[in-house]
Structures are given as structure tokens and as C-alpha cells.
XYZ file of C-alpha atoms in Angstrom:
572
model
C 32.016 25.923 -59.027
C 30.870 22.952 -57.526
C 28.185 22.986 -54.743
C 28.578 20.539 -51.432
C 25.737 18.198 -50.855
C 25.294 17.432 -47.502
C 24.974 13.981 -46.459
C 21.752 14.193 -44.649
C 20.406 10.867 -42.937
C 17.753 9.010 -44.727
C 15.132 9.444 -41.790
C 14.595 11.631 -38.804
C 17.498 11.024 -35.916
C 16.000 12.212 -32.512
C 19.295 11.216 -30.696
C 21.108 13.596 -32.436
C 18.895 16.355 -32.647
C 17.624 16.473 -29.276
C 20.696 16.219 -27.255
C 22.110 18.911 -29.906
C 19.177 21.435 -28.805
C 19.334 20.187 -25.208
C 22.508 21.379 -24.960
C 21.778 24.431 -26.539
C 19.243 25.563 -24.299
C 21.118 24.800 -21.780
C 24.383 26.566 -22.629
C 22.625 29.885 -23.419
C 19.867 29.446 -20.775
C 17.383 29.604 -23.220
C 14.701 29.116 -20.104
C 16.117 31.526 -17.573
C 13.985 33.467 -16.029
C 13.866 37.049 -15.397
C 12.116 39.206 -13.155
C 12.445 42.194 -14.648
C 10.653 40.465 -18.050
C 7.730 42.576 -19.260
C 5.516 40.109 -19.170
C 2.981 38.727 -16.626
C 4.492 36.083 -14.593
C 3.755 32.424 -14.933
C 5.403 30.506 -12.317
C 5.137 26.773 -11.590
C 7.148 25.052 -9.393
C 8.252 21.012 -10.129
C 6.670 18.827 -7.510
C 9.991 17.639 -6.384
C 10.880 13.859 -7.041
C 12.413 11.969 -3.960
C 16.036 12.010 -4.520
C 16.390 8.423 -4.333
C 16.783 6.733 -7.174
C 15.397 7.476 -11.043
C 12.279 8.367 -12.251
C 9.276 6.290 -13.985
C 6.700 7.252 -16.696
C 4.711 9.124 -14.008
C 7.420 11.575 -13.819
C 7.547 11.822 -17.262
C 3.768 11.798 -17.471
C 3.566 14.837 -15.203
C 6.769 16.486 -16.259
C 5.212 16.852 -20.076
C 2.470 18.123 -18.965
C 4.023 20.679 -17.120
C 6.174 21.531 -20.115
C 3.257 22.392 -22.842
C 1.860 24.768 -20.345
C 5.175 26.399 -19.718
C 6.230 26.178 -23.078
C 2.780 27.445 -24.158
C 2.266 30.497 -21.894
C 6.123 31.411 -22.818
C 5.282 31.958 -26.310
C 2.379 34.295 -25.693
C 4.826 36.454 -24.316
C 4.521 35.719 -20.155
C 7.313 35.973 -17.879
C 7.653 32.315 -17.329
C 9.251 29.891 -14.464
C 9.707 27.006 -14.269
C 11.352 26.163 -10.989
C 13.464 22.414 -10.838
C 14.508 20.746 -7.400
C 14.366 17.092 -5.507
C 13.555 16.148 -2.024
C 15.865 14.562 0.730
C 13.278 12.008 1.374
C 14.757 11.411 4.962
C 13.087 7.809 5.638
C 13.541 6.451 2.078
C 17.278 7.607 1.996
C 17.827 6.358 5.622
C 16.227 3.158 5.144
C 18.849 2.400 1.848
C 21.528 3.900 3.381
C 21.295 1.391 6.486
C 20.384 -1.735 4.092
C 23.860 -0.666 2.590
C 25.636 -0.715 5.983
C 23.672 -3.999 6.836
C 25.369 -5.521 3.834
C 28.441 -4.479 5.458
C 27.838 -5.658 8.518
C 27.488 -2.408 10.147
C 25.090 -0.287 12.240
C 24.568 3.654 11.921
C 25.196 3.457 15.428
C 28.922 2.116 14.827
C 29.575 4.586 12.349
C 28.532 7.446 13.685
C 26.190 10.312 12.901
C 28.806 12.464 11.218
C 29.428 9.711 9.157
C 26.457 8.509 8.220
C 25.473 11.856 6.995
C 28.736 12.061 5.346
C 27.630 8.341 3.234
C 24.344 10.355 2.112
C 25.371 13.233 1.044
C 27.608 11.762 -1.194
C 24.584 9.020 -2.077
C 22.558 12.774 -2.771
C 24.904 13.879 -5.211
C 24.910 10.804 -7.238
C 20.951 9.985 -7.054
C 20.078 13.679 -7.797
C 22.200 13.663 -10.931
C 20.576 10.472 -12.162
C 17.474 12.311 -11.392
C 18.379 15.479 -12.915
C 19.967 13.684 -15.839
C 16.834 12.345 -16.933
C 14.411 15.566 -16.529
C 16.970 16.511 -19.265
C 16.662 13.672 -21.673
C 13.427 14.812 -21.311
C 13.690 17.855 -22.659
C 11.929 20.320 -20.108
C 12.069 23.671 -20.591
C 13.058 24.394 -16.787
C 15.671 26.943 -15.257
C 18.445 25.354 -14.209
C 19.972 27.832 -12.507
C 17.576 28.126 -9.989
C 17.581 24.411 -9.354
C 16.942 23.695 -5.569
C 17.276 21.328 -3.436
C 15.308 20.599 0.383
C 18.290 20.622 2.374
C 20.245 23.422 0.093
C 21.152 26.343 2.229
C 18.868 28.428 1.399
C 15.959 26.274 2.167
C 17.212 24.897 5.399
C 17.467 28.398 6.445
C 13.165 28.857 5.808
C 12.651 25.637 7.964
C 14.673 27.294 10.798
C 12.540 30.472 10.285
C 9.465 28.642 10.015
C 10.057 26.329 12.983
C 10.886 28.941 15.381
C 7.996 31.179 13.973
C 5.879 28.309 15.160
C 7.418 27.440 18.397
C 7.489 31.118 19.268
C 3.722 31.258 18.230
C 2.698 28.295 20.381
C 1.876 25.996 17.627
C 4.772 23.757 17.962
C 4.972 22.239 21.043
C 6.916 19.106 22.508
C 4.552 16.182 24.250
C 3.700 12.507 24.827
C 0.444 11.206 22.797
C -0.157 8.597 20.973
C 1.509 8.435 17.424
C 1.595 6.182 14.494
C 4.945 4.550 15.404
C 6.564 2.368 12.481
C 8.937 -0.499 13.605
C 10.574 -0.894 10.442
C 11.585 2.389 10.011
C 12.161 2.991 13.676
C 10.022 6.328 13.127
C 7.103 8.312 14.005
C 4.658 8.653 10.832
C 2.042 10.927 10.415
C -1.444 9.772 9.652
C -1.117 10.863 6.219
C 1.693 8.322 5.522
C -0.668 5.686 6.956
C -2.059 3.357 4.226
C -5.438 1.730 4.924
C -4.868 -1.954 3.693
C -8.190 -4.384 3.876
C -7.199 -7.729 5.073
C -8.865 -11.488 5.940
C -8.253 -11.412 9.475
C -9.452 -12.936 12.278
C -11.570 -11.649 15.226
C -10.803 -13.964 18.348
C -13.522 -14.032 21.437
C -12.134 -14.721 25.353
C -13.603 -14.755 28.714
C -12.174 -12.445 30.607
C -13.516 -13.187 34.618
C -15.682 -11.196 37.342
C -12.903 -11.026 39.955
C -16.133 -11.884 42.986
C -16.384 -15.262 40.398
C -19.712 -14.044 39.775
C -19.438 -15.123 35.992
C -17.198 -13.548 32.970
C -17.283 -11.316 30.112
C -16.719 -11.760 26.725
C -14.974 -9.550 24.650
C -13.938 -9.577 21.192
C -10.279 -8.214 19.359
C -8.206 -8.359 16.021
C -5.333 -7.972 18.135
C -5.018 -10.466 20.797
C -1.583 -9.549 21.869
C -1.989 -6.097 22.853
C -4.831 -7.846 26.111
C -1.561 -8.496 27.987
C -1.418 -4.090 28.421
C -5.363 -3.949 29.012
C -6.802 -1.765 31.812
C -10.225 -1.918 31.329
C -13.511 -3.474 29.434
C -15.824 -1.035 28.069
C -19.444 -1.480 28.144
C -22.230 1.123 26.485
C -23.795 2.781 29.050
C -27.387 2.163 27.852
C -26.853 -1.092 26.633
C -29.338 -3.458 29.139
C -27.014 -6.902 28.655
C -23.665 -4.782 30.571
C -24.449 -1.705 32.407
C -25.631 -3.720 35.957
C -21.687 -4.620 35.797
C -20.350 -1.524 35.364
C -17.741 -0.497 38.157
C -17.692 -4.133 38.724
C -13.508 -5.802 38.406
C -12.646 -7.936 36.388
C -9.104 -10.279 36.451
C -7.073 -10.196 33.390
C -6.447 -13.431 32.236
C -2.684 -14.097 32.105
C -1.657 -11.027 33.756
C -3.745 -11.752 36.445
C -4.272 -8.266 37.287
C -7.891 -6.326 38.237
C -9.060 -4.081 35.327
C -12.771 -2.602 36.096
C -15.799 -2.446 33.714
C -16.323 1.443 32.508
C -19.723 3.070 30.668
C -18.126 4.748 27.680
C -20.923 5.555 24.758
C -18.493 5.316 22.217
C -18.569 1.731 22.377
C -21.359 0.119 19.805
C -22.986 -2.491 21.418
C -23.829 -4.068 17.748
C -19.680 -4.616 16.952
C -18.664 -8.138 18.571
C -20.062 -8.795 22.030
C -20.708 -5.390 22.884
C -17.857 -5.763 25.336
C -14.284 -3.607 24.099
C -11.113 -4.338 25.853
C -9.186 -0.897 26.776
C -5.758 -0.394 26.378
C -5.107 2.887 26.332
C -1.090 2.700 25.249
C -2.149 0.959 22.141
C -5.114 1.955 20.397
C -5.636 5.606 19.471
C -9.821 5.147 20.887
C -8.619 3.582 23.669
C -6.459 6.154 24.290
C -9.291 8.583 24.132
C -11.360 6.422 26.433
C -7.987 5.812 28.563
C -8.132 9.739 29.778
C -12.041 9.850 30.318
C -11.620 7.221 32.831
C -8.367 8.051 34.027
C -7.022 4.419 33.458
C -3.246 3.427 33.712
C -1.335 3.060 30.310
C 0.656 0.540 30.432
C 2.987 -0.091 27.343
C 3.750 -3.648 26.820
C 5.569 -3.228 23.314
C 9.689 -1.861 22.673
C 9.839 0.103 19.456
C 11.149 -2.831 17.266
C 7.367 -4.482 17.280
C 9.438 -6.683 20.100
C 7.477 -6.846 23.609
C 8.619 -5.249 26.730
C 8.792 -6.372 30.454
C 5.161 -5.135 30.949
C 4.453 -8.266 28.431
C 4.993 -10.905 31.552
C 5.928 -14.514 30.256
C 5.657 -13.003 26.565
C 9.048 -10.388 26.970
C 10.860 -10.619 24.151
C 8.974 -11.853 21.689
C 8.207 -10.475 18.248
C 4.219 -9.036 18.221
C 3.442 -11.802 15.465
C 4.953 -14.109 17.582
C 3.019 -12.724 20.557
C 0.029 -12.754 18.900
C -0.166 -17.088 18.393
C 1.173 -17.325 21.752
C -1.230 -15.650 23.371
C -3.885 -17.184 21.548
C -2.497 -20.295 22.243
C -2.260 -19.686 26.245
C -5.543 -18.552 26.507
C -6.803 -21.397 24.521
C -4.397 -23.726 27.161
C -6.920 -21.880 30.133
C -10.258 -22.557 28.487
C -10.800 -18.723 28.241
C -10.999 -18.596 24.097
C -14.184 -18.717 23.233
C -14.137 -18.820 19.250
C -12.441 -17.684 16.238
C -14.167 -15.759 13.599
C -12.985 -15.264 9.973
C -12.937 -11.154 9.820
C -12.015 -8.940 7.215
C -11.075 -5.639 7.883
C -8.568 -2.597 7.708
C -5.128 -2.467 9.022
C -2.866 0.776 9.082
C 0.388 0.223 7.165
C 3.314 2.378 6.827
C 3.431 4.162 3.636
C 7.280 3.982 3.785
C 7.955 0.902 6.019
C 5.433 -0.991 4.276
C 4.484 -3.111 7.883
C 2.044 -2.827 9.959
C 2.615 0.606 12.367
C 2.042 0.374 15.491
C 0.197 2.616 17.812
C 2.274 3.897 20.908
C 2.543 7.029 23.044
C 6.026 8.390 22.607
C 7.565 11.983 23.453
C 7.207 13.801 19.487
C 7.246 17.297 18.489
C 3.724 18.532 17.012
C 2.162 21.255 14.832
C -1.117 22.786 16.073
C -3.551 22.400 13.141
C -6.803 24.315 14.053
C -5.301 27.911 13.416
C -3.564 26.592 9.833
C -6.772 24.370 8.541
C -9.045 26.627 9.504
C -7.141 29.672 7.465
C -6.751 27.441 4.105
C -10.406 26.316 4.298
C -11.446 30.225 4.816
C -9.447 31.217 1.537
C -11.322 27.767 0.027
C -14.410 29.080 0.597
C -14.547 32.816 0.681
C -12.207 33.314 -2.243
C -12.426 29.501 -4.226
C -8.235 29.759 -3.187
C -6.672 27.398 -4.838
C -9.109 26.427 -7.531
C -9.147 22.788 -8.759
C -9.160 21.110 -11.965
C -11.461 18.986 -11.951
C -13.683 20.370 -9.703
C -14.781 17.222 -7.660
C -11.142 17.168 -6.231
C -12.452 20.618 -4.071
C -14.293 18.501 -1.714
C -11.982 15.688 -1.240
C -9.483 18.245 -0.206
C -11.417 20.416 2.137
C -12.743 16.908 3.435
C -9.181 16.401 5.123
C -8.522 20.027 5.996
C -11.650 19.692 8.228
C -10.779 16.646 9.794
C -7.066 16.702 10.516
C -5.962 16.323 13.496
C -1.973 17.897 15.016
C 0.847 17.078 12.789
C 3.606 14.907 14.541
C 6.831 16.406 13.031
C 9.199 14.840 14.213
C 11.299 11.507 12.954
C 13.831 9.241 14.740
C 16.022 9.347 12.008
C 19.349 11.475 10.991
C 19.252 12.415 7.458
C 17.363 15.093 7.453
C 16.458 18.933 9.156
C 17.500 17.949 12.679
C 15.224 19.682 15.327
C 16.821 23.166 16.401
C 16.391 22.343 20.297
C 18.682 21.846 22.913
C 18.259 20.337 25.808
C 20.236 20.809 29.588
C 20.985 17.368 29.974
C 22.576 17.616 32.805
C 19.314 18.500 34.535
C 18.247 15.038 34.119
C 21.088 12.917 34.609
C 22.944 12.976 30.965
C 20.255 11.875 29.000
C 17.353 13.511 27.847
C 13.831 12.996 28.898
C 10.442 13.964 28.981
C 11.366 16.611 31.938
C 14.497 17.918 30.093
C 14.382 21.735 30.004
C 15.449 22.631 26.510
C 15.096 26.010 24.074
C 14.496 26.555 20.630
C 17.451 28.607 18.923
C 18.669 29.432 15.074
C 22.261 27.937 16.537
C 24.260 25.801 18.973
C 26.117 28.917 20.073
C 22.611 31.155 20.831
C 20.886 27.802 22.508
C 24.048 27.390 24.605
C 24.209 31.241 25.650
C 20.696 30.640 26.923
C 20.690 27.558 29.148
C 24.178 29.045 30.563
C 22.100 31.977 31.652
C 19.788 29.872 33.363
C 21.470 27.123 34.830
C 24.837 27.863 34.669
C 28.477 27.344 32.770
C 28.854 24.046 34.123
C 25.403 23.508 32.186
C 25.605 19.930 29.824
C 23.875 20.658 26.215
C 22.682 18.165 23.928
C 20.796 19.029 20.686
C 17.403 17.171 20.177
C 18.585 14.217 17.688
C 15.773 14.223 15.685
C 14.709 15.569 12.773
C 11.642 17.139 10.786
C 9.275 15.314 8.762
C 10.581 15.449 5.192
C 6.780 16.980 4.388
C 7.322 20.055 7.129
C 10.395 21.488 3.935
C 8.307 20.227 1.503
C 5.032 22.222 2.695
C 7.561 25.588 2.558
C 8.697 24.382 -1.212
C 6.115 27.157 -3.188
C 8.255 30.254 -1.458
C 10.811 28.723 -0.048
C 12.473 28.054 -3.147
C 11.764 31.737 -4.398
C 13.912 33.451 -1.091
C 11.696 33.268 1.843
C 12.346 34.622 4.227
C 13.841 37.349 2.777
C 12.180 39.451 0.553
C 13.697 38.527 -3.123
C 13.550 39.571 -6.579
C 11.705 36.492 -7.252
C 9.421 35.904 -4.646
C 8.191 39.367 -5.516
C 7.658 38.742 -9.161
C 6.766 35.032 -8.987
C 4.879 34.672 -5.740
C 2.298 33.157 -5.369
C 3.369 30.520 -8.241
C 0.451 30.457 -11.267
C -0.068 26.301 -11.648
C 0.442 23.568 -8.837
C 0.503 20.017 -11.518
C 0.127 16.814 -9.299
C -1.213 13.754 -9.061
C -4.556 13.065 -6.776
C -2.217 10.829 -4.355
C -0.720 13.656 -2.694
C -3.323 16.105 -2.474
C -3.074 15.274 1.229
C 0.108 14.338 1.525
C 1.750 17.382 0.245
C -1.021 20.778 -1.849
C -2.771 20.756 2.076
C 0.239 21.651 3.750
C 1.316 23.855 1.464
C -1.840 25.659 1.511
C -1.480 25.236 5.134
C 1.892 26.777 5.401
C 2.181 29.507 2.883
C -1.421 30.780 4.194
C 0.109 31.745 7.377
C 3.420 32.739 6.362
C 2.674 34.624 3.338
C -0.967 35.116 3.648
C -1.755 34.190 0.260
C -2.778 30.429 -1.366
C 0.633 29.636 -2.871
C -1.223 29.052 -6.352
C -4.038 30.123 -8.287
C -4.828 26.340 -9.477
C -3.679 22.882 -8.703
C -4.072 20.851 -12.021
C -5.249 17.110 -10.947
C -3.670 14.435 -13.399
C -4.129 10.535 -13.583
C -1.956 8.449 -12.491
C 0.508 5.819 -14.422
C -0.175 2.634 -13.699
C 1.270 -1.056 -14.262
C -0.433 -3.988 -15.591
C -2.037 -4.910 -12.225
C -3.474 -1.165 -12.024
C -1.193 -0.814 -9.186
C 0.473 2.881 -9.583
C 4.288 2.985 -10.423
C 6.313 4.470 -7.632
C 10.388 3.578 -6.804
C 9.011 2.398 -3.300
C 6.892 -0.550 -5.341
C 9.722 -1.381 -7.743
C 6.961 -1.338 -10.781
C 8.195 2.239 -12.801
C 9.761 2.170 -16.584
C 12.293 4.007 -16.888
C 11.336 6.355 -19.659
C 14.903 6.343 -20.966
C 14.579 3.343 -22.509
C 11.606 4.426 -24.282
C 13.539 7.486 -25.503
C 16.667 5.190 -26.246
C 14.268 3.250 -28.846
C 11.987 6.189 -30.150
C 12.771 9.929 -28.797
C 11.631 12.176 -26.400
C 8.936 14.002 -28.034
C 7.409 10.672 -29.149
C 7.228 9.713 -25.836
C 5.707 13.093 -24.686
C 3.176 13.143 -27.554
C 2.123 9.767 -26.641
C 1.598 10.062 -22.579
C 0.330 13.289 -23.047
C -2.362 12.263 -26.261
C -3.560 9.014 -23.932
């Protein structure tokens, strides 16, 4: 009898061998978790990648590490979970979805909301496999059949829950106040997707004149467009050069109209001339000063960056635009003084990546007090969440203590829209500030309400805005286990055992999940939160999709495998 020998390759194939037990584990759910396993849990939950696009090393970077401690605790015998999912990402999405209708010479307007949401969820289903495609090439030991998703069914129906907990509770409330407004999205942004960028400006001096033509003023600004909505100049009360002219008017230059001088210790009589321009509708300290004083706010820009009516001669023109011509008038009047070279910080967008713009606009905000001050309680009675390293403990009770309300909502369409309704016809067909409206789980329960208080005839419109992509996000922890209702899993795996992330977000995203989960569960939703590194480029800059600098780490795996790569990003 002859024996067979196999014809074995001549070195190691990782092609063939992973995809083989890929498949494998996948076929007989090798990683499914169970509940009723003997062991003690070990739950971590996948910080879920925006569903737009593919992932870079840093995914891979965080998704190995995730993977030795699930793979590790799972072979000392704990019930393990490891929970998979992607986020909607509403302004990333919306912003390629409308450069695709752009290209078609189309507006979302023209199409239509039902069929713009149509165009991304079928965009969703073809990002999120590219995205789940790779976590598999990269051989994580997740659950698949648990996989979630932010706008799944089951987790839209904890944002409803969780947004009408809040309204009910009085911490979600509807109001004007000045927001971080971002003309290229067309969106309110929080301040936490605000990037501080330092720049070589410019800080230009003018004259502004006593109106009795007693002398002038000089004040000092890095934004010389937004003097054309001024209503005031600020002095420091105990500052000897100014405080003999305040209550005195002055005549804004241009505008011609009389602003007075105001006492406001805030100002610091060492920064420029000592004397601050106000204007209140455009600067988040002048809005501050704005209500001390009781000044008028007068907007002067449209929500493109574009100026408004209240601009005078300058309607219509773009703010950079604004900006030289200004200069240039005032310059034309004799009332510029000088021109400094001055560097200092401008807000960006995070997502838009221009400048955002502060303006008062009508948004829907979260109360922070009661949820801060209940995260930094389990923080410091309890050391709830503990984190590795240590020094990353301060930098996140640093922003717990000094947050200030969330502005939840978004001017955009893909996405949680708002569950409010409004009586339009209260207000003439549209809504406004003054529009009564009601909070309600459905169209047909808000429309049963606003019938029984004004009437059949009653016109409904729902609020066409929707939730800050971070408001699901900040539910993800329990969300994704059932809640609200009381599951198998949120019972066994709740709260989760390991949070792995990256430094970047700690604010963005492990604050308001502490934030959320401490007042809907009343537990930290995990014991630790793991800090990694980040990956960066050759520039140091860190890879993200948004920057366009990731690797895509299939192409490292094309050339040498997937546990080389893991051995390597996780050994550097």
C-alpha cells in the first residue's frame, strides 16, 4: 500500500489559512456570546467607526488591541463579548451625499427628503460592508450576530426613550443662544467638534467717534467685519484712561448708528487698546456682555458665511470678502488706525473644516449640570471609570467641570430626526420661535395631542432636524445590549468590562457616555477606559478618512498577513 504525500507549500500561506479559519469562525460562531455562559462576563463594546468609507491603521491599531484582550480573557474561561457596530455619522454622510448630487447638478432640496434618505441608506449598506469587510480580514474575534448599527431599530428606539426621558425631565429644552454655527456644513456644532487652529493673523485698530465730536476711541479686532453688527464699546470699569466716558455715545463708523460706551470688568485693559467692540450676535463674550447691558443683537451674517441686510452697503457679500472691504472703507474715511501682525486661535469646524461662525439660532439643548455633576461624583467617590494611564483622569474630569449645555440639534436629514411637532398653523405655515409644538414617540400620538388643543383643523409639521450623531453614540454602551428594555444581555453584560479608545475622543465621545449611562442606568458604563496612541503619518498629523492620510491595512495584509500586521502595530 502506497501512502499519499500531500503537496504542502514550501512556506507559510497566510491568504489561505486565514480566510480558511475566518470563515470558520464565522460559520459556527465560534465568538458568540452567551449569557447563560458560566463564566464571569467580559464585555467590550467596538468604538464604532463612522460608516463612511474604509478604515486606516488606527482602526487596525485599536481593533488588535481589543482582540488580545478578548481573545485573552476568553481563554481563561470568562463569558466574553465582543460587541461590533458603525455609526451614521450624519454630517460626514450628508456632506458626500450632497457633493454627489452637486456632481449631478442637483440640490437635496430638488430631490426631496424621502429621497435623499433613500440615496444614503443605500450609500450605508455599501460603506458598512466595506467597513465590516475589513474588521474581518482582520481577523477579530467579535460576535457578529449582535452586530449593530446607530440608526438600527433597536437603537433608534433608545434615542426616542432617552430624548423624551429628557424633555419630560426638563433637561432638554428648545431656545435661541448663541451656537457654534458651521457654514459649510450648514449645521449647528457643538463645542466639542470645534478645533482650536493657531493662525498669523492680523489685529486691525479704528477710530470709532464721540457722537458730541468730543474726540474718538480706539478699539482693536481680528474680525473687522463683524463692527458693521456692533452695539457697544466696552471699557474696564477701573481702568483711569476710559471710565470718565462711560455712558458716553459713540457713532459707528459706516453704519452711522449711536452705540454707547459700557463698564464691563471682563474686559482687560492690557489686550489692545483697552477698548472691546460689542457685538453681542457674534461673539459668544459679547454675547455674555450683550445681556448684562441689555444691548440690541443685531445679526448682520445669513447662514452661508454670506452677509445679511443688517450688513448696509456690504449685503451680500461673502465674510472674507467683507472682511477687505471693510477694511478698505474704513481706511477710505481715515478711521484705520494701524495694522498689527497677530497670531492667534481661530475655532474651526471639526467636520466642515472652515472657520464656524458664532450666531444665535433657535437649537434644541441638553442641560449639563445634573449629568456632569453625576459622572464627576462616581469619578471621585468611587474612581468610576478608572483610566489607563492615570494622567488621562484629570484631563477628563477637566472638561466634565467645565462644560457648558449640549446643542443637539443639526440642520441636516440623515440622521435621528427630532421627535417634535409643531402646530404650524399657529404661526402662519411655517415654524418659528413661537410655534407651540410637543414631544411624542409618533406622528399619530403628537397629532392626537395638538388636535386636543387646538383643534382638527390643526396644521402639523415635524421639527426637520435631527440629533447630533454623538447624542446615539453617548447611548452606544447599553443601547446596543436592549435598553430600554430589560434584556438577557444587558443583564449579564452591563456595565461593559473595557472601554479601548484613543485620547482624541475622550471628550468627544467616553464623557457622554459616562454622562448618559450615569443617569439612565445609574452605573459608569465601564470599569476602565484603556487610553492608546494614536497612528500617525509622516507629518505627525493623525490618520483619519476626514484628512485623506489613512493606509488601508488591506494592502498590508495583501503583501504579508494579518497577524503580521497585528504583531507589528501591537509590538511598536
Amino acid at each position: 500500500m502506497t501512502s499519499t504525500i500531500p503537496n504542502l507549500p514550501s512556506q507559510y500561506e497566510p491568504k489561505t489559512t486565514e480566510a480558511k479559519w475566518q470563515a470558520f469562525w464565522e460559520e459556527n460562531q465560534v465568538f458568540k456570546a452567551d449569557p447563560n455562559h458560566p463564566g464571569e462576563p467580559y464585555c467590550i463594546m467596538i468604538p464604532p467607526p463612522n460608516v463612511t468609507g474604509s478604515l486606516h491603521m488606527g482602526h487596525a491599531f485599536e481593533s488588535a488591541l481589543i482582540d488580545v484582550l478578548v481573545r485573552y480573557h476568553r481563554m481563561k474561561g470568562r463569558n466574553t463579548l465582543w460587541l461590533p457596530g458603525t455609526d451614521h455619522a450624519s454630517i460626514a454622510v450628508q456632506t458626500i451625499l450632497e457633493r454627489q448630487l452637486r456632481e449631478e447638478g442637483k440640490t437635496r432640496d430638488q430631490v426631496g427628503r424621502d429621497k435623499f434618505l433613500e440615496r444614503a441608506w443605500q450609500w450605508k449598506e455599501k460603506s458598512g460592508n466595506t467597513i465590516t469587510n475589513q474588521l474581518r480580514r482582520l481577523g477579530v474575534s467579535v460576535d457578529w450576530t449582535r452586530e449593530r448599527f446607530t440608526m438600527d431599530e433597536g437603537l433608534s428606539k433608545a434615542v426616542l426613550e432617552a430624548f423624551i426621558a429628557l424633555h419630560d425631565e426638563g433637561l432638554i429644552y428648545r431656545g435661541k443662544y448663541m451656537v457654534n454655527w458651521c457654514p459649510a456644513s450648514q449645521s449647528a456644532v457643538s463645542d466639542l467638534e470645534v478645533e482650536q487652529r493657531e493662525i498669523n493673523g492680523h489685529l486691525w485698530h479704528f477710530r470709532y467717534p464721540l457722537s458730541d465730536g468730543s474726540g474718538f476711541v480706539e478699539v482693536a479686532t481680528t474680525r473687522p467685519e463683524t463692527m458693521l453688527g456692533d452695539t457697544a464699546v466696552a471699557v474696564n470699569p477701573n481702568d483711569d484712561r476710559y471710565k470718565g466716558l462711560i455712558g458716553k455715545m459713540l457713532t459707528l463708523p459706516i453704519m452711522n448708528r449711536e452705540i454707547p460706551i459700557v463698564g464691563d470688568e471682563f474686559v482687560d485693559p492690557s489686550f489692545g487698546t483697552g477698548c472691546v467692540k460689542v457685538t453681542p450676535a457674534h461673539d459668544p463674550n459679547d454675547f455674555a456682555m450683550g445681556m448684562r447691558h441689555n444691548l440690541p443683537f443685531i445679526t448682520i451674517m445669513n447662514k452661508d458665511g454670506s452677509l445679511n441686510e443688517n450688513a448696509g452697503p456690504f449685503a451680500g457679500r461673502d465674510r472674507q470678502d467683507a472682511r477687505k472691504a471693510v477694511v478698505q472703507q474704513l481706511e477710505a474715511e481715515g478711521r484705520l488706525v494701524k495694522v498689527e501682525e497677530y497670531k492667534h486661535t481661530v475655532p474651526y469646524s471639526d467636520r466642515g473644516k472652515v472657520p464656524v461662525e458664532p450666531l444665535i439660532s433657535t437649537q434644541w439643548f441638553v442641560k449639563i449640570d445634573s449629568l456632569s455633576s453625576r459622572a464627576l461624583t462616581f469619578l471621585d467617590e468611587e474612581n468610576s471609570p478608572r483610566f489607563v494611564p492615570d494622567r488621562w483622569t484629570k484631563v477628563y474630569r477637566d472638561w466634565l467641570e467645565k462644560l457648558k449645555d449640549w446643542c443637539i440639534s443639526r440642520q441636516l436629514w440623515w440622521g435621528h430626526q427630532i421627535p417634535a411637532w409643531y402646530a404650524i398653523s399657529e404661526t402662519g405655515g411655517m415654524i418659528a420661535d413661537d410655534t407651540p409644538f410637543v414631544v411624542a414617540k409618533s406622528a399619530e400620538e403628537a397629532t392626537a395631542k395638538l388636535k386636543a388643543k387646538f383643534g382638527e383643523s390643526v396644521q402639523i409639521q415635524q421639527d426637520p432636524d435631527v440629533l447630533d450623531t454623538w447624542f446615539s453614540s453617548g447611548l452606544w454602551p447599553f443601547s446596543t445590549l436592549g435598553w430600554p428594555d430589560k434584556t438577557e444581555d444587558l443583564n449579564t453584560y452591563y456595565p461593559t468590562t473595557t472601554l479601548v479608545t484613543g485620547f482624541d475622543i475622550i471628550f468627544f465621545w467616553v464623557a457622554r457616555m459616562t454622562m448618559m449611562a450615569g443617569h439612565f442606568t445609574g452605573k459608569m458604563p465601564f470599569k476602565d477606559v484603556y487610553i492608546h496612541g494614536l497612528v500617525r503619518d509622516e507629518n505627525n498629523k493623525k490618520m483619519s478618512k476626514s484628512a485623506g492620510n489613512g493606509i488601508d491595512p488591506l494592502l498590508l495584509i495583501e503583501k504579508y498577513g494579518t497577524d503580521s500586521l497585528r504583531y507589528t502595530l501591537i509590538r511598536e
